[in-house]
Amino acid sequence: MDKFLIRGGKPLGGTVAISGAKNASLALMPAALLAPGRYRFGNTPLLRDVVTMSRLLESMGLRITHDDHTLSVDSTTVSSHEAPYEHVKKMRASVYVLGPLVSRFGEARVSLPGGCAWGPRPVNLHIEGIRKLGADIQLEAGYIVARAKRLHGARILFDVSSVGATGNVMMAAVLANGTTLIENAAQEPEIVQLSEFLVRMGARIQGVGTGRIEIEGVDELHPADIATIPDRIETGTFLVAAALTGTKGKGVRLERCTPNHVGSIIVKLEDAGATIRTGPDWIEIEAPEQIRPVNATTAIYPGFPTDMQAQWIALMARAHGTSVITDTIYFDRFMHVPELVRLGANITVKENIATVMGVDRLVGAKVMSTDLRASASLILAGLVAEGTTEVLRVYHLDRGYEHVETKLQALGADIRREPGEEF
Ligand code: EPZ
């Protein structure tokens, strides 16, 4: 298991290109199950999770090839309607194949995703939504077993706004007989792009981008192509890296990004003292002289993303004062805190609230990645800690950040990847 060695203290400066959005790719790829043929997904990020989804779809008979960042998927032949445990346990987003399989083939056998590093990750909303569309769904020996002659329209309300459940139910409803209304639908940009892609495939969807989506089922769809939107969480992560390590007068420019998708992060960074300018597809940021403490409470889009909570805590660890960070989406997503404390941060967590007393200095140490965004926060802290920080098990990071050490090196960071000891 690889590790990163980081010598902190180098201010970042220069230009970095943002990659395609992991959470858009993971929703778009399974949509290829809805109609036989060839699809091309441009700007697909080169990530471990995209490989995992590719392997799952290949195990179902699809043929997948890569040409640079264009992923080609041929779903002419689908030989299996099953998502086995060995794939799903690696990545919860595998459950996205459920809706398309039931919708097009009338059957699916999908392993229940386990938990993840920070706790349970239920899929009850996915199951209840697809049941309401007329599927018979049983849980058998750790698998979701679904059958349906043909799904029918329904009115569905999500008690909790859910990105995955919205995507899954949308992909089930587009071929159903009749009209489906989804109330309290997720509005994350990745789900909006999925809706746009389904429309490009011939689906009839109203309310894209709102919390109320109306879908009129059609008899069949056809393949389509699309360019994946930029990754807003990678964008936020590099913005925090610049704010944390930069010096006055030395800025970082992010290109190939979508400023409109990171509005909440930009406001928070300006509150912390950063200077930010934006264009249609670029953002320039100059670090503050002193990082001001800024509270943050995560919320569904367009609120402050839970996927930026760990990175924000890393920034606030060096603020001049105390800040309070609350995660309302995941109550126990704080595995990064004890590792940041090993680097000298002063943070206490009570239930879903972290109180961060900013410190003057962090000092390098050996720390352990536990999940994707936690490992990002450890990298950020290592960039500003004195001496050397060793971040272990960076395969977590490779799930969601494309060539992160290469991008950081190009900005002046002293970071290198080393093969780690096997545990
Ligand atoms: C997506 O996960 C993202 N993953 C996550 O990003 C992100 O943290 C999350 O949305 C929230 O924004 C992908 O898109 C692949 P949810 P998802 O369903 O769809 C509860 C990353 O770092 N819930 O919106 O699984 C759930 O427990 C990853 O890139 C139910 O109760 O998240 C949570 O509290 C981590 N029942 C809330 O809803 C369900 O059936 C939001 O979860 C489903 C969800």
Coordinates of C-alpha atoms and ligand atoms in Angstrom, one line a residue:
M1 CA 0.0 0.0 0.0
D2 CA 1.6 3.2 -1.2
K3 CA 2.3 6.2 1.1
F4 CA 3.1 9.8 0.5
L5 CA 6.1 11.6 1.9
I6 CA 5.5 15.3 2.3
R7 CA 8.0 18.0 3.4
G8 CA 5.7 20.8 4.5
G9 CA 6.2 24.6 4.3
K10 CA 6.4 25.1 0.6
P11 CA 3.9 27.8 -0.6
L12 CA 1.8 26.6 -3.5
G13 CA 1.7 28.7 -6.7
G14 CA 0.9 28.3 -10.4
T15 CA -1.8 26.6 -12.4
V16 CA -3.6 23.3 -11.9
A17 CA -6.2 21.7 -14.2
I18 CA -9.2 20.1 -12.5
S19 CA -10.3 16.6 -13.6
G20 CA -13.8 15.3 -14.4
A21 CA -16.2 14.7 -11.5
K22 CA -15.9 11.2 -9.9
N23 CA -19.5 11.3 -8.7
A24 CA -20.8 12.3 -12.1
S25 CA -18.9 9.4 -13.8
L26 CA -20.2 6.9 -11.3
A27 CA -23.8 7.9 -12.0
L28 CA -23.4 8.2 -15.8
M29 CA -21.6 4.9 -16.5
P30 CA -24.5 2.6 -15.2
A31 CA -27.0 4.5 -17.4
A32 CA -25.4 2.6 -20.4
L33 CA -27.4 -0.4 -19.1
L34 CA -30.6 1.4 -20.1
A35 CA -30.1 1.0 -23.9
P36 CA -27.9 -1.3 -26.0
G37 CA -25.1 0.4 -28.0
R38 CA -22.0 2.5 -27.8
Y39 CA -21.5 5.5 -25.4
R40 CA -18.7 7.9 -25.0
F41 CA -18.1 9.7 -21.8
G42 CA -15.6 12.6 -22.2
N43 CA -13.4 14.1 -19.5
T44 CA -13.7 10.9 -17.4
P45 CA -11.3 11.1 -14.5
L46 CA -8.6 8.3 -14.2
L47 CA -9.6 7.1 -10.7
R48 CA -9.7 3.8 -8.8
D49 CA -13.5 4.2 -8.4
V50 CA -14.0 4.5 -12.2
V51 CA -11.9 1.3 -12.7
T52 CA -14.1 -0.4 -10.0
M53 CA -17.3 0.6 -11.8
S54 CA -15.7 -0.4 -15.2
R55 CA -14.9 -3.9 -13.8
L56 CA -18.4 -4.3 -12.4
L57 CA -20.0 -3.4 -15.7
E58 CA -17.5 -5.7 -17.6
S59 CA -18.5 -8.5 -15.3
M60 CA -22.1 -7.9 -16.6
G61 CA -20.9 -8.2 -20.2
L62 CA -20.3 -4.6 -21.2
R63 CA -17.1 -3.8 -23.1
I64 CA -15.2 -0.7 -21.8
T65 CA -12.2 1.0 -23.3
H66 CA -10.3 4.2 -22.5
D67 CA -8.7 6.6 -24.8
D68 CA -7.0 9.2 -22.7
H69 CA -9.9 10.7 -20.7
T70 CA -12.6 9.4 -23.0
L71 CA -14.3 6.3 -21.7
S72 CA -16.1 4.2 -24.3
V73 CA -18.8 1.8 -23.1
D74 CA -20.5 -0.8 -25.4
S75 CA -23.6 -2.2 -23.8
T76 CA -24.8 -4.2 -26.8
T77 CA -24.4 -7.4 -24.8
V78 CA -25.5 -7.6 -21.2
S79 CA -24.9 -11.1 -20.0
S80 CA -25.5 -10.8 -16.2
H81 CA -28.0 -8.8 -14.1
E82 CA -25.9 -9.3 -10.9
A83 CA -23.6 -7.0 -9.0
P84 CA -21.6 -9.4 -6.8
Y85 CA -20.4 -8.6 -3.3
E86 CA -16.7 -8.5 -4.3
H87 CA -17.4 -5.5 -6.5
V88 CA -20.0 -3.7 -4.3
K89 CA -17.9 -4.0 -1.1
K90 CA -15.2 -1.9 -2.8
M91 CA -17.5 0.9 -3.7
R92 CA -21.0 1.7 -2.6
A93 CA -21.8 3.5 -5.8
S94 CA -22.1 0.1 -7.4
V95 CA -25.7 0.1 -6.2
Y96 CA -26.4 2.5 -9.1
V97 CA -26.8 -0.5 -11.4
L98 CA -30.0 -1.5 -9.5
G99 CA -32.4 1.0 -11.1
P100 CA -31.2 0.4 -14.7
L101 CA -31.2 -3.4 -14.4
V102 CA -34.8 -3.5 -13.0
S103 CA -36.0 -0.9 -15.5
R104 CA -34.6 -2.5 -18.7
F105 CA -34.4 -6.3 -17.8
G106 CA -37.0 -6.6 -15.1
E107 CA -34.6 -8.3 -12.7
A108 CA -31.5 -7.5 -10.6
R109 CA -29.4 -9.1 -7.9
V110 CA -27.2 -6.5 -6.2
S111 CA -25.2 -7.0 -3.1
L112 CA -26.1 -4.7 -0.2
P113 CA -23.2 -2.3 0.2
G114 CA -21.4 -2.7 3.5
G115 CA -20.7 0.3 5.7
C116 CA -17.7 2.5 5.0
A117 CA -14.9 3.8 7.2
W118 CA -17.2 6.2 9.0
G119 CA -20.2 4.1 9.5
P120 CA -23.4 2.7 8.0
R121 CA -24.5 3.8 4.5
P122 CA -28.1 2.7 4.2
V123 CA -29.9 2.2 0.8
N124 CA -33.4 2.0 2.1
L125 CA -34.5 5.0 0.1
H126 CA -33.2 3.3 -3.1
I127 CA -35.2 0.2 -2.3
E128 CA -38.4 1.9 -1.2
G129 CA -38.4 4.1 -4.3
I130 CA -38.0 1.3 -6.8
R131 CA -40.5 -0.8 -4.8
K132 CA -43.0 2.1 -5.3
L133 CA -42.4 1.9 -9.0
G134 CA -43.8 -1.7 -8.9
A135 CA -40.7 -3.9 -8.3
D136 CA -40.9 -6.9 -6.0
I137 CA -37.7 -6.5 -3.9
Q138 CA -36.5 -9.0 -1.3
L139 CA -33.3 -9.0 0.8
E140 CA -31.7 -12.5 0.5
A141 CA -28.4 -13.4 2.1
G142 CA -27.0 -9.9 1.8
Y143 CA -28.3 -9.3 -1.6
I144 CA -31.1 -7.0 -3.0
V145 CA -33.1 -9.3 -5.3
A146 CA -35.5 -7.3 -7.5
R147 CA -38.1 -8.4 -10.1
A148 CA -40.6 -6.5 -12.1
K149 CA -42.7 -7.3 -15.2
R150 CA -42.7 -3.6 -16.2
L151 CA -42.3 -0.7 -13.8
H152 CA -45.1 1.8 -13.5
G153 CA -45.1 5.5 -12.6
A154 CA -45.5 6.6 -9.0
R155 CA -45.3 9.7 -6.8
I156 CA -42.2 9.3 -4.6
L157 CA -41.1 11.5 -1.7
F158 CA -37.6 11.2 -0.2
D159 CA -37.7 12.0 3.5
V160 CA -34.0 12.6 3.3
S161 CA -32.5 14.2 0.2
S162 CA -30.3 11.5 -1.3
V163 CA -27.9 11.8 -4.3
G164 CA -27.8 8.0 -4.9
A165 CA -31.4 7.3 -4.4
T166 CA -32.4 10.1 -6.7
G167 CA -30.1 8.8 -9.4
N168 CA -31.3 5.2 -9.0
V169 CA -35.0 6.0 -9.0
M170 CA -34.6 8.3 -12.0
M171 CA -32.9 5.5 -14.0
A172 CA -35.7 3.1 -12.9
A173 CA -38.5 5.6 -13.9
V174 CA -37.4 6.6 -17.4
L175 CA -38.6 3.3 -18.9
A176 CA -41.6 2.8 -16.6
N177 CA -45.2 2.8 -17.9
G178 CA -46.6 6.2 -16.9
T179 CA -45.4 9.3 -15.1
T180 CA -43.2 9.5 -12.0
L181 CA -42.9 12.4 -9.6
I182 CA -39.9 12.6 -7.3
E183 CA -40.4 15.1 -4.5
N184 CA -37.3 16.3 -2.5
A185 CA -35.0 15.1 -5.3
A186 CA -31.3 15.7 -4.9
Q187 CA -30.0 18.8 -6.8
E188 CA -26.3 18.1 -6.8
P189 CA -24.6 19.0 -10.1
E190 CA -23.8 15.3 -10.7
I191 CA -27.4 14.3 -10.5
V192 CA -28.4 17.3 -12.8
Q193 CA -25.9 16.0 -15.3
L194 CA -27.3 12.5 -15.1
S195 CA -30.8 13.9 -15.8
E196 CA -29.4 15.8 -18.8
F197 CA -27.7 12.7 -20.0
L198 CA -30.9 10.6 -19.7
V199 CA -32.8 13.4 -21.7
R200 CA -30.1 13.1 -24.4
M201 CA -30.8 9.4 -24.4
G202 CA -34.5 10.1 -25.2
A203 CA -35.9 10.3 -21.6
R204 CA -38.7 12.8 -20.9
I205 CA -37.7 14.6 -17.7
Q206 CA -39.0 18.0 -16.3
G207 CA -37.7 19.9 -13.3
V208 CA -34.0 19.0 -13.9
G209 CA -32.0 20.9 -11.3
T210 CA -35.0 21.4 -9.0
G211 CA -36.1 19.4 -6.0
R212 CA -39.2 18.2 -7.9
I213 CA -38.5 16.0 -10.9
E214 CA -41.3 14.7 -13.2
I215 CA -40.5 11.8 -15.5
E216 CA -42.8 10.5 -18.3
G217 CA -41.7 6.9 -19.0
V218 CA -40.9 6.0 -22.6
D219 CA -40.7 2.5 -24.3
E220 CA -37.0 2.7 -25.2
L221 CA -33.9 4.9 -25.0
H222 CA -30.8 5.2 -27.2
P223 CA -27.1 5.6 -26.5
A224 CA -25.6 9.1 -26.3
D225 CA -22.3 10.8 -25.5
I226 CA -21.5 13.5 -22.9
A227 CA -18.5 15.3 -21.4
T228 CA -18.3 14.9 -17.6
I229 CA -18.6 18.0 -15.6
P230 CA -15.5 19.1 -13.5
D231 CA -15.1 17.7 -10.0
R232 CA -16.3 20.4 -7.6
I233 CA -14.8 18.6 -4.6
E234 CA -11.3 18.4 -6.2
T235 CA -11.8 22.1 -7.0
G236 CA -12.6 22.8 -3.3
T237 CA -9.7 20.7 -2.1
F238 CA -7.1 22.6 -4.3
L239 CA -8.6 25.9 -3.2
V240 CA -8.1 25.0 0.4
A241 CA -4.6 23.8 -0.3
A242 CA -3.8 27.2 -1.8
A243 CA -5.4 29.1 1.1
L244 CA -3.5 26.9 3.7
T245 CA 0.0 27.1 2.2
G246 CA 0.0 30.2 0.0
T247 CA 1.8 33.4 0.7
K248 CA 0.6 36.9 0.0
G249 CA 1.2 37.8 -3.6
K250 CA 1.6 34.2 -4.7
G251 CA -1.6 32.7 -6.1
V252 CA -3.0 29.5 -7.5
R253 CA -5.1 29.4 -10.7
L254 CA -7.5 26.5 -11.2
E255 CA -8.6 25.7 -14.8
R256 CA -11.2 23.5 -16.4
C257 CA -13.4 24.0 -13.3
T258 CA -17.0 25.3 -12.8
P259 CA -17.0 28.2 -10.3
N260 CA -20.8 28.1 -10.1
H261 CA -20.6 24.6 -8.5
V262 CA -18.4 25.7 -5.6
G263 CA -20.1 29.0 -4.6
S264 CA -20.5 27.9 -0.9
I265 CA -16.7 27.1 -0.7
I266 CA -15.7 30.4 -2.3
V267 CA -17.8 32.4 0.2
K268 CA -16.3 30.5 3.1
L269 CA -12.7 31.0 1.8
E270 CA -13.3 34.7 1.4
D271 CA -14.7 34.8 4.9
A272 CA -11.4 33.2 6.0
G273 CA -9.5 36.0 4.3
A274 CA -8.6 34.6 0.9
T275 CA -8.8 36.7 -2.2
I276 CA -10.7 35.0 -5.0
R277 CA -11.4 35.9 -8.7
T278 CA -13.4 33.8 -11.0
G279 CA -14.1 33.4 -14.8
P280 CA -16.3 31.0 -16.8
D281 CA -14.1 28.0 -16.2
W282 CA -11.3 29.2 -13.9
I283 CA -10.7 30.4 -10.3
E284 CA -7.7 32.4 -9.0
I285 CA -7.1 32.4 -5.3
E286 CA -4.6 34.3 -3.1
A287 CA -4.0 33.0 0.4
P288 CA -4.9 35.3 3.4
E289 CA -2.1 36.8 5.5
Q290 CA -3.7 35.2 8.5
I291 CA -6.4 32.5 8.2
R292 CA -9.6 33.7 10.0
P293 CA -11.7 31.2 11.9
V294 CA -14.9 30.4 10.0
N295 CA -17.6 28.1 11.2
A296 CA -19.1 25.7 8.7
T297 CA -22.2 23.5 8.7
T298 CA -22.6 20.9 5.9
A299 CA -25.8 20.8 3.9
I300 CA -27.2 19.3 0.7
Y301 CA -26.3 21.2 -2.5
P302 CA -25.9 24.2 -2.8
G303 CA -24.9 24.3 0.8
F304 CA -21.4 23.6 2.1
P305 CA -20.6 20.0 1.0
T306 CA -20.0 17.2 3.5
D307 CA -17.3 16.1 1.1
M308 CA -15.4 19.3 2.0
Q309 CA -15.8 19.0 5.8
A310 CA -12.5 17.2 6.4
Q311 CA -10.6 19.6 4.2
W312 CA -12.2 22.6 6.0
I313 CA -11.1 21.3 9.4
A314 CA -7.5 21.0 8.1
L315 CA -7.6 24.7 7.1
M316 CA -9.2 25.8 10.4
A317 CA -6.5 23.9 12.3
R318 CA -4.2 26.8 11.3
A319 CA -6.7 29.6 11.8
H320 CA -6.2 32.5 14.3
G321 CA -9.0 31.5 16.6
T322 CA -11.6 28.9 17.2
S323 CA -14.2 27.5 14.7
V324 CA -17.1 25.1 14.9
I325 CA -17.7 22.6 12.1
T326 CA -21.0 20.6 12.0
D327 CA -21.7 17.7 9.7
T328 CA -25.5 17.3 9.3
I329 CA -25.2 14.7 6.5
Y330 CA -23.0 12.1 8.2
F331 CA -22.9 12.3 12.0
D332 CA -19.7 10.3 12.4
R333 CA -17.5 11.4 9.5
F334 CA -14.6 12.5 11.7
M335 CA -12.0 9.7 11.2
H336 CA -9.5 12.4 10.1
V337 CA -9.6 14.2 13.4
P338 CA -7.4 11.9 15.6
E339 CA -4.9 11.8 12.7
L340 CA -4.8 15.6 12.5
V341 CA -4.3 15.8 16.2
R342 CA -1.2 13.6 15.7
L343 CA 0.1 16.5 13.6
G344 CA -0.5 18.9 16.5
A345 CA -4.0 20.1 15.7
N346 CA -6.2 21.1 18.6
I347 CA -9.7 19.6 17.8
T348 CA -12.4 18.1 19.9
V349 CA -15.4 16.2 18.5
K350 CA -18.8 15.8 20.3
E351 CA -21.4 14.0 18.3
N352 CA -21.5 15.6 14.8
I353 CA -19.7 18.8 15.9
A354 CA -16.0 19.5 15.7
T355 CA -14.5 22.4 17.6
V356 CA -11.2 23.5 16.2
M357 CA -8.8 25.7 18.2
G358 CA -6.3 27.1 15.6
V359 CA -2.6 26.5 16.4
D360 CA 0.5 28.3 15.2
R361 CA 2.2 25.3 13.9
L362 CA 1.6 21.7 12.8
V363 CA 4.5 19.2 13.0
G364 CA 5.0 16.4 10.6
A365 CA 4.3 12.8 11.7
K366 CA 3.2 9.4 10.4
V367 CA -0.6 9.4 9.8
M368 CA -3.1 6.9 8.5
S369 CA -5.7 7.5 5.7
T370 CA -9.0 6.0 6.5
D371 CA -11.3 7.2 3.8
L372 CA -11.2 9.4 0.7
R373 CA -11.8 12.9 2.0
A374 CA -10.0 12.2 5.4
S375 CA -6.8 11.3 3.4
A376 CA -7.2 14.6 1.5
S377 CA -7.3 16.5 4.8
L378 CA -4.1 14.7 5.9
I379 CA -2.3 15.7 2.7
L380 CA -3.4 19.3 3.2
A381 CA -2.1 19.4 6.8
G382 CA 1.1 17.7 5.7
L383 CA 1.7 20.5 3.1
V384 CA 1.8 23.1 5.9
A385 CA 3.3 21.0 8.8
E386 CA 6.9 21.5 9.7
G387 CA 9.2 18.6 8.7
T388 CA 8.1 15.4 7.1
T389 CA 4.6 13.9 7.1
E390 CA 4.1 10.3 6.0
V391 CA 0.5 9.6 4.9
L392 CA -0.1 5.9 4.8
R393 CA -2.6 3.9 2.7
V394 CA -3.1 6.5 0.0
Y395 CA -5.1 4.1 -2.1
H396 CA -8.0 5.8 -0.4
L397 CA -6.9 9.0 -2.1
D398 CA -6.5 7.4 -5.5
R399 CA -10.2 6.5 -5.4
G400 CA -11.2 10.1 -5.9
Y401 CA -8.2 12.3 -6.9
E402 CA -6.4 11.9 -10.3
H403 CA -2.6 12.0 -10.0
V404 CA -2.9 14.3 -6.9
E405 CA 0.8 14.2 -6.1
T406 CA 1.8 15.2 -9.7
K407 CA -0.6 18.1 -9.6
L408 CA 0.7 19.2 -6.2
Q409 CA 4.3 18.9 -7.3
A410 CA 3.6 21.1 -10.3
L411 CA 2.3 23.7 -7.8
G412 CA 5.6 23.5 -5.9
A413 CA 4.8 21.0 -3.2
D414 CA 7.5 18.7 -1.9
I415 CA 5.5 15.5 -2.1
R416 CA 6.4 12.0 -3.4
R417 CA 4.7 8.6 -3.5
E418 CA 6.6 5.6 -2.1
P419 CA 5.6 2.0 -2.1
G420 CA 4.4 1.4 1.4
E421 CA 5.0 -1.7 3.6
E422 CA 2.3 -4.3 3.3
F423 CA 0.2 -4.5 6.5
Ligands
EPZ1 C1 -23.1 10.7 -2.6 O1 -23.2 9.5 -1.8 C2 -21.6 10.8 -2.8 N1 -21.1 9.7 -3.5 C3 -20.8 11.0 -1.5 O2 -19.5 11.3 -1.9 C4 -21.4 12.2 -0.8 O3 -20.8 12.3 0.5 C5 -22.9 12.1 -0.6 O4 -23.6 11.8 -1.9 C6 -23.6 13.3 0.0 O5 -23.4 14.4 -0.8 C7 -21.4 9.5 -4.9 O6 -22.0 10.3 -5.5 C8 -20.8 8.3 -5.5 P1 -26.7 10.3 -0.1 P2 -24.6 8.9 -1.5 O7 -27.6 9.1 -0.5 O8 -25.5 9.0 -2.7 C9 -28.8 9.0 3.9 C10 -17.2 11.1 -1.8 O9 -16.4 11.5 -1.0 N2 -29.4 8.0 3.2 O10 -26.9 11.6 -0.7 O11 -24.4 7.5 -0.9 C11 -27.3 8.9 4.1 O12 -27.0 8.0 5.2 C12 -18.5 10.4 -1.5 O13 -17.0 11.4 -3.1 C13 -30.3 7.1 3.7 O14 -30.7 7.3 4.9 O15 -25.2 9.9 -0.4 C14 -26.8 10.3 4.3 O16 -27.0 10.6 5.7 C15 -18.5 10.0 0.0 N3 -30.9 6.2 3.0 C16 -27.7 11.1 3.5 O17 -28.9 10.2 3.2 C17 -30.6 5.9 1.7 O18 -31.2 5.0 1.1 C18 -27.2 11.5 2.1 O19 -26.7 10.4 1.5 C19 -29.6 6.8 1.1 C20 -29.0 7.8 1.9

